[in-house]
């Protein structure tokens, strides 16, 4: 067997320690920790995809976690890789948060509406997507009055994150682009944002306005999540 | 305490089991191959790779994982054979794409029969793999059969995604790649179909679709990544007869392996320029001297040592994940075989 290439410069783990995870964790060098962490990050993403993608089962908050916090603390206790584990957990948390189903509570309160006849705006546009990916939401236009308001178009500003990152207004489309709003009618318009590749995860905020109705506007919030693939 | 004698027992045990599976699977693969014409330019080349001795890791994983979760060997063999046939189909096309010259110790199909015949043979192997899988899944209930086919589809797509990513890196001459990119690549290109898929399909059939397959992704990836990195290292430090492929073949091809990615990320000035210039060349423009120079740079910059250590970090937790993945599995020689795989990879590490 070829055992002659060990150069001695590496942390020479005794082979038996393979069976002792605690000893392994203590012996973990910086490079080993790097490999461990990178592998864990990738595999966590895939374990989640494999679950939701193939089995169609819901993933609970702990499904991606190989060990409980206690077990992990036990396994990696008193080692210098704790910060790595923490960042790893933070990342899992972010993924799980991002992938959690959007809460339906308060959906009606939050649904975005523009009351054109009363010049009243309610709610906000809440969109979430990965980069790259698409997010969709709906705005409802109401005309409670007796006048035909003709064609109404919506506009959206650039969406800006706290660190200056921008998702440009060009990525936002409305379907239909213009909606006819006759007297005593309501109409839903779909808002779609195509988040391009390379957009940093974060929260982006902007404003949706209705052409010809200068006093009407709605806040739009786009949450860009870490992509799962 | 584990000593050298135990270790060689363990290695011999794993290799015996792999040899047994390889023999059965090889026979079944050849039985599944159509006879008839054109023999010389289709069916004969199609038989080439399946008749050469391979490691049979994939079918062994599928069959043992299936049995520890309760399936019979009869239910599993066809699926394991389909996996190995698809693997052979991938190898044929892979060798064409990489312009490799040796596979399993003999000339590649393209070298022996020409590229066109090799491409056809690869297609043929994929078709036969589908036939074998269809026969095998008839034994299963319809829902389970659907699940198994979906697993195969996922696996094939993952593999192609990985191949395409790698080709893209080479064609675009992508340089800003780190070890994490490499792991991402082999997750798609290698681990999914080498370890994760066989384990998952086995467990799926064994448990009638009820086993939790998620921990198998975890174990399969950690084990598979370490296995692949070990393979990449053997290509750099190994011995051609034992390895069965061209030594330094990956370097000739400019394949983005972990040591190469490390070298690219750490080399400076004229050394970095040299490596970049090397990678920008076509295979025929790369002389043996250049290959040797790049290989020496890997020593100078500690890329080999880095790779070993990085992979150790991945493998260290594989044992842990193994226990999670096989919590409900039946103890016995099959489970022992699976449990021995991680130490087996370790045993040939340095």
Short mmCIF file of C-alpha atoms in Angstrom, two decimals, chain B residues 5 12 20 22 28 44 82 124 128 133-134 145 185 187 199 206 219 269 274 278 280 321 325:
data_model
loop_
_atom_site.label_atom_id
_atom_site.label_comp_id
_atom_site.label_asym_id
_atom_site.label_seq_id
_atom_site.Cartn_x
_atom_site.Cartn_y
_atom_site.Cartn_z
CA UNK B 5 -3.40 -5.85 10.73
CA UNK B 12 -9.37 -6.63 2.17
CA UNK B 20 -18.03 -10.03 -5.63
CA UNK B 22 -18.44 -6.38 -9.57
CA UNK B 28 -25.68 -9.03 -15.67
CA UNK B 44 -18.80 -4.90 -29.44
CA UNK B 82 -28.89 0.04 -14.45
CA UNK B 124 -26.42 2.61 -26.67
CA UNK B 128 -29.80 -0.36 -22.36
CA UNK B 133 -34.28 -0.22 -15.15
CA UNK B 134 -37.72 -0.62 -16.68
CA UNK B 145 -41.38 2.58 -9.44
CA UNK B 185 -18.84 20.86 -8.81
CA UNK B 187 -21.49 17.44 -5.58
CA UNK B 199 -27.70 4.82 -1.46
CA UNK B 206 -35.73 -1.44 0.76
CA UNK B 219 -23.42 10.80 4.34
CA UNK B 269 3.85 36.26 -10.11
CA UNK B 274 2.88 29.92 -15.93
CA UNK B 278 -0.64 26.24 -19.21
CA UNK B 280 -5.06 28.39 -21.66
CA UNK B 321 -23.50 10.99 9.42
CA UNK B 325 -28.36 7.71 7.94
#
